[in-house]
PDB file of C-alpha atoms in Angstrom:
ATOM      1  CA  UNK A   1     -14.914   1.470   3.836  1.00 48.00           C
ATOM      2  CA  UNK A   2     -17.135   0.295   0.973  1.00 51.00           C
ATOM      3  CA  UNK A   3     -17.128  -3.451   0.329  1.00 51.00           C
ATOM      4  CA  UNK A   4     -19.479  -5.603  -1.700  1.00 51.00           C
ATOM      5  CA  UNK A   5     -20.326  -9.210  -1.173  1.00 48.00           C
ATOM      6  CA  UNK A   6     -18.106 -11.626  -3.054  1.00 49.00           C
ATOM      7  CA  UNK A   7     -19.152 -11.695  -6.696  1.00 45.00           C
ATOM      8  CA  UNK A   8     -18.281 -15.349  -7.028  1.00 48.00           C
ATOM      9  CA  UNK A   9     -21.553 -16.105  -5.248  1.00 48.00           C
ATOM     10  CA  UNK A  10     -23.519 -13.656  -7.387  1.00 50.00           C
ATOM     11  CA  UNK A  11     -24.578 -14.497 -10.947  1.00 52.00           C
ATOM     12  CA  UNK A  12     -22.215 -12.955 -13.507  1.00 55.00           C
ATOM     13  CA  UNK A  13     -24.925 -10.775 -15.090  1.00 62.00           C
ATOM     14  CA  UNK A  14     -25.187  -8.782 -11.839  1.00 69.00           C
ATOM     15  CA  UNK A  15     -21.487  -7.887 -11.615  1.00 71.00           C
ATOM     16  CA  UNK A  16     -21.893  -4.837 -13.848  1.00 83.00           C
ATOM     17  CA  UNK A  17     -24.867  -3.688 -11.785  1.00 83.00           C
ATOM     18  CA  UNK A  18     -22.832  -3.841  -8.562  1.00 89.00           C
ATOM     19  CA  UNK A  19     -20.027  -1.883 -10.222  1.00 91.00           C
ATOM     20  CA  UNK A  20     -22.592   0.646 -11.450  1.00 91.00           C
ATOM     21  CA  UNK A  21     -23.906   1.160  -7.895  1.00 92.00           C
ATOM     22  CA  UNK A  22     -20.364   1.911  -6.721  1.00 94.00           C
ATOM     23  CA  UNK A  23     -19.574   4.249  -9.640  1.00 93.00           C
ATOM     24  CA  UNK A  24     -22.815   6.216  -9.500  1.00 90.00           C
ATOM     25  CA  UNK A  25     -21.922   7.429  -6.006  1.00 90.00           C
ATOM     26  CA  UNK A  26     -19.216   9.473  -7.714  1.00 91.00           C
ATOM     27  CA  UNK A  27     -20.858  10.282 -11.040  1.00 83.00           C
ATOM     28  CA  UNK A  28     -24.407  11.448 -10.314  1.00 77.00           C
ATOM     29  CA  UNK A  29     -27.147  11.976 -12.907  1.00 77.00           C
ATOM     30  CA  UNK A  30     -28.269  14.913 -15.021  1.00 75.00           C
ATOM     31  CA  UNK A  31     -30.452  14.340 -18.113  1.00 82.00           C
ATOM     32  CA  UNK A  32     -28.814  17.057 -20.227  1.00 85.00           C
ATOM     33  CA  UNK A  33     -25.483  16.614 -22.001  1.00 84.00           C
ATOM     34  CA  UNK A  34     -22.682  19.020 -21.156  1.00 82.00           C
ATOM     35  CA  UNK A  35     -19.150  19.830 -22.320  1.00 80.00           C
ATOM     36  CA  UNK A  36     -16.662  17.850 -20.237  1.00 74.00           C
ATOM     37  CA  UNK A  37     -13.028  18.678 -20.974  1.00 69.00           C
ATOM     38  CA  UNK A  38     -12.597  17.040 -24.431  1.00 73.00           C
ATOM     39  CA  UNK A  39     -16.064  15.699 -25.246  1.00 75.00           C
ATOM     40  CA  UNK A  40     -19.755  15.934 -24.428  1.00 80.00           C
ATOM     41  CA  UNK A  41     -20.924  13.800 -21.529  1.00 78.00           C
ATOM     42  CA  UNK A  42     -24.240  12.559 -20.323  1.00 74.00           C
ATOM     43  CA  UNK A  43     -24.300  11.582 -16.707  1.00 69.00           C
ATOM     44  CA  UNK A  44     -23.193   8.715 -15.398  1.00 68.00           C
ATOM     45  CA  UNK A  45     -20.264   9.987 -17.387  1.00 64.00           C
ATOM     46  CA  UNK A  46     -21.001   8.340 -20.675  1.00 72.00           C
ATOM     47  CA  UNK A  47     -20.188  10.264 -23.815  1.00 73.00           C
ATOM     48  CA  UNK A  48     -22.420  11.554 -26.544  1.00 78.00           C
ATOM     49  CA  UNK A  49     -21.745  13.197 -29.903  1.00 78.00           C
ATOM     50  CA  UNK A  50     -24.575  15.659 -29.401  1.00 83.00           C
ATOM     51  CA  UNK A  51     -24.152  18.196 -26.590  1.00 84.00           C
ATOM     52  CA  UNK A  52     -27.872  18.945 -26.882  1.00 87.00           C
ATOM     53  CA  UNK A  53     -28.924  15.364 -26.156  1.00 86.00           C
ATOM     54  CA  UNK A  54     -31.326  14.710 -23.287  1.00 88.00           C
ATOM     55  CA  UNK A  55     -31.799  11.194 -21.911  1.00 85.00           C
ATOM     56  CA  UNK A  56     -33.714   9.460 -19.166  1.00 88.00           C
ATOM     57  CA  UNK A  57     -32.002   8.084 -16.077  1.00 87.00           C
ATOM     58  CA  UNK A  58     -32.914   4.593 -17.278  1.00 89.00           C
ATOM     59  CA  UNK A  59     -31.101   5.176 -20.599  1.00 88.00           C
ATOM     60  CA  UNK A  60     -28.084   6.661 -18.786  1.00 85.00           C
ATOM     61  CA  UNK A  61     -27.912   3.584 -16.539  1.00 88.00           C
ATOM     62  CA  UNK A  62     -28.159   1.289 -19.550  1.00 89.00           C
ATOM     63  CA  UNK A  63     -25.266   3.106 -21.271  1.00 88.00           C
ATOM     64  CA  UNK A  64     -23.167   3.102 -18.098  1.00 89.00           C
ATOM     65  CA  UNK A  65     -23.652  -0.635 -17.549  1.00 91.00           C
ATOM     66  CA  UNK A  66     -22.683  -1.302 -21.170  1.00 91.00           C
ATOM     67  CA  UNK A  67     -19.552   0.787 -20.684  1.00 90.00           C
ATOM     68  CA  UNK A  68     -18.730  -1.256 -17.553  1.00 92.00           C
ATOM     69  CA  UNK A  69     -19.190  -4.508 -19.479  1.00 91.00           C
ATOM     70  CA  UNK A  70     -16.904  -3.209 -22.226  1.00 92.00           C
ATOM     71  CA  UNK A  71     -14.230  -2.277 -19.668  1.00 92.00           C
ATOM     72  CA  UNK A  72     -14.406  -5.719 -18.021  1.00 89.00           C
ATOM     73  CA  UNK A  73     -14.038  -7.423 -21.374  1.00 87.00           C
ATOM     74  CA  UNK A  74     -11.279  -5.140 -22.702  1.00 90.00           C
ATOM     75  CA  UNK A  75      -9.094  -5.454 -19.602  1.00 88.00           C
ATOM     76  CA  UNK A  76     -10.027  -9.063 -18.831  1.00 83.00           C
ATOM     77  CA  UNK A  77     -10.776  -8.372 -15.172  1.00 82.00           C
ATOM     78  CA  UNK A  78     -12.679 -11.649 -14.766  1.00 71.00           C
ATOM     79  CA  UNK A  79     -10.004 -13.508 -12.783  1.00 78.00           C
ATOM     80  CA  UNK A  80      -9.382 -10.789 -10.220  1.00 82.00           C
ATOM     81  CA  UNK A  81     -10.541 -10.568  -6.642  1.00 82.00           C
ATOM     82  CA  UNK A  82     -14.083  -9.212  -6.717  1.00 81.00           C
ATOM     83  CA  UNK A  83     -13.421  -5.964  -4.864  1.00 88.00           C
ATOM     84  CA  UNK A  84     -10.204  -5.317  -6.776  1.00 90.00           C
ATOM     85  CA  UNK A  85     -12.114  -5.799 -10.029  1.00 89.00           C
ATOM     86  CA  UNK A  86     -14.696  -3.247  -8.928  1.00 91.00           C
ATOM     87  CA  UNK A  87     -11.984  -0.742  -7.988  1.00 94.00           C
ATOM     88  CA  UNK A  88     -10.258  -1.111 -11.344  1.00 95.00           C
ATOM     89  CA  UNK A  89     -13.524  -0.880 -13.281  1.00 94.00           C
ATOM     90  CA  UNK A  90     -14.314   2.372 -11.461  1.00 95.00           C
ATOM     91  CA  UNK A  91     -10.815   3.708 -12.111  1.00 96.00           C
ATOM     92  CA  UNK A  92     -10.918   2.954 -15.854  1.00 95.00           C
ATOM     93  CA  UNK A  93     -14.495   4.227 -16.086  1.00 92.00           C
ATOM     94  CA  UNK A  94     -13.275   7.552 -14.714  1.00 91.00           C
ATOM     95  CA  UNK A  95      -9.888   8.014 -16.421  1.00 91.00           C
ATOM     96  CA  UNK A  96     -10.831   6.421 -19.781  1.00 84.00           C
ATOM     97  CA  UNK A  97      -7.294   5.487 -20.830  1.00 87.00           C
ATOM     98  CA  UNK A  98      -5.032   4.245 -18.054  1.00 91.00           C
ATOM     99  CA  UNK A  99      -1.269   4.187 -18.697  1.00 88.00           C
ATOM    100  CA  UNK A 100       0.278   1.356 -20.690  1.00 85.00           C
ATOM    101  CA  UNK A 101       1.805  -0.360 -17.635  1.00 89.00           C
ATOM    102  CA  UNK A 102      -1.675  -0.701 -16.092  1.00 92.00           C
ATOM    103  CA  UNK A 103      -2.345  -4.049 -17.795  1.00 89.00           C
ATOM    104  CA  UNK A 104       1.073  -5.389 -16.806  1.00 91.00           C
ATOM    105  CA  UNK A 105       0.462  -4.517 -13.146  1.00 91.00           C
ATOM    106  CA  UNK A 106      -2.880  -6.321 -13.266  1.00 90.00           C
ATOM    107  CA  UNK A 107      -1.479  -9.384 -15.033  1.00 87.00           C
ATOM    108  CA  UNK A 108       1.282  -9.684 -12.438  1.00 89.00           C
ATOM    109  CA  UNK A 109      -0.981  -8.848  -9.477  1.00 85.00           C
ATOM    110  CA  UNK A 110       1.120  -5.855  -8.399  1.00 89.00           C
ATOM    111  CA  UNK A 111      -1.435  -4.318  -6.071  1.00 92.00           C
ATOM    112  CA  UNK A 112       0.943  -1.817  -4.494  1.00 94.00           C
ATOM    113  CA  UNK A 113       2.006  -0.536  -7.919  1.00 93.00           C
ATOM    114  CA  UNK A 114      -1.641  -0.245  -9.006  1.00 94.00           C
ATOM    115  CA  UNK A 115      -2.492   1.728  -5.878  1.00 95.00           C
ATOM    116  CA  UNK A 116       0.498   4.030  -6.387  1.00 95.00           C
ATOM    117  CA  UNK A 117      -0.535   4.564  -9.994  1.00 95.00           C
ATOM    118  CA  UNK A 118      -4.172   5.251  -9.154  1.00 96.00           C
ATOM    119  CA  UNK A 119      -3.470   7.899  -6.503  1.00 95.00           C
ATOM    120  CA  UNK A 120      -1.757  10.026  -9.159  1.00 95.00           C
ATOM    121  CA  UNK A 121      -5.081  10.463 -10.993  1.00 95.00           C
ATOM    122  CA  UNK A 122      -6.513  13.203  -8.785  1.00 96.00           C
ATOM    123  CA  UNK A 123      -6.160  16.104 -11.217  1.00 93.00           C
ATOM    124  CA  UNK A 124      -8.527  17.527 -13.788  1.00 85.00           C
ATOM    125  CA  UNK A 125      -8.106  20.745 -15.695  1.00 82.00           C
ATOM    126  CA  UNK A 126      -4.621  20.920 -14.154  1.00 89.00           C
ATOM    127  CA  UNK A 127      -6.062  21.207 -10.658  1.00 93.00           C
ATOM    128  CA  UNK A 128      -6.003  18.783  -7.752  1.00 96.00           C
ATOM    129  CA  UNK A 129      -9.631  17.926  -7.008  1.00 94.00           C
ATOM    130  CA  UNK A 130     -10.909  16.735  -3.638  1.00 96.00           C
ATOM    131  CA  UNK A 131     -13.670  14.610  -5.180  1.00 93.00           C
ATOM    132  CA  UNK A 132     -11.091  12.730  -7.263  1.00 95.00           C
ATOM    133  CA  UNK A 133      -8.980  12.169  -4.152  1.00 97.00           C
ATOM    134  CA  UNK A 134     -12.065  10.767  -2.416  1.00 97.00           C
ATOM    135  CA  UNK A 135     -12.863   8.528  -5.348  1.00 97.00           C
ATOM    136  CA  UNK A 136      -9.314   7.159  -5.578  1.00 97.00           C
ATOM    137  CA  UNK A 137      -9.328   6.518  -1.815  1.00 97.00           C
ATOM    138  CA  UNK A 138     -12.623   4.608  -2.063  1.00 97.00           C
ATOM    139  CA  UNK A 139     -11.321   2.570  -5.013  1.00 96.00           C
ATOM    140  CA  UNK A 140      -8.065   1.729  -3.258  1.00 96.00           C
ATOM    141  CA  UNK A 141      -9.943   0.754  -0.090  1.00 96.00           C
ATOM    142  CA  UNK A 142     -11.615  -1.990  -2.147  1.00 93.00           C
ATOM    143  CA  UNK A 143      -8.273  -3.788  -2.681  1.00 89.00           C
TER     144      UNK A 143
END
């Protein structure tokens, strides 16, 4: 099981870096953009408008960390348990738009409902994918 040290003892500016380290285990890196379902992606699964774009790993990391910061701010994860926050950041990072009841579950601390919701997101291109099952399991194990 993957657990990080408590973020409340780590300066806030490092939170996104810890989340990035967790996420990159599932995302990988490739410098060349590629078509990914409905948009072009650059690895660590950040989007680009240009499918011919090539970036450095440093630039990809910078974009990924900014995306993580945006997710934290948008969903107001700041008051959550550290590991739960990391799990939810990873989940949103991967699925892009969680269902509407996602925020309500978080606000009301319904961990079981969040876990049940997350395990449904194991399909891509209408196929059940083992790597998504593994990712959801790792995220849920952080709760």
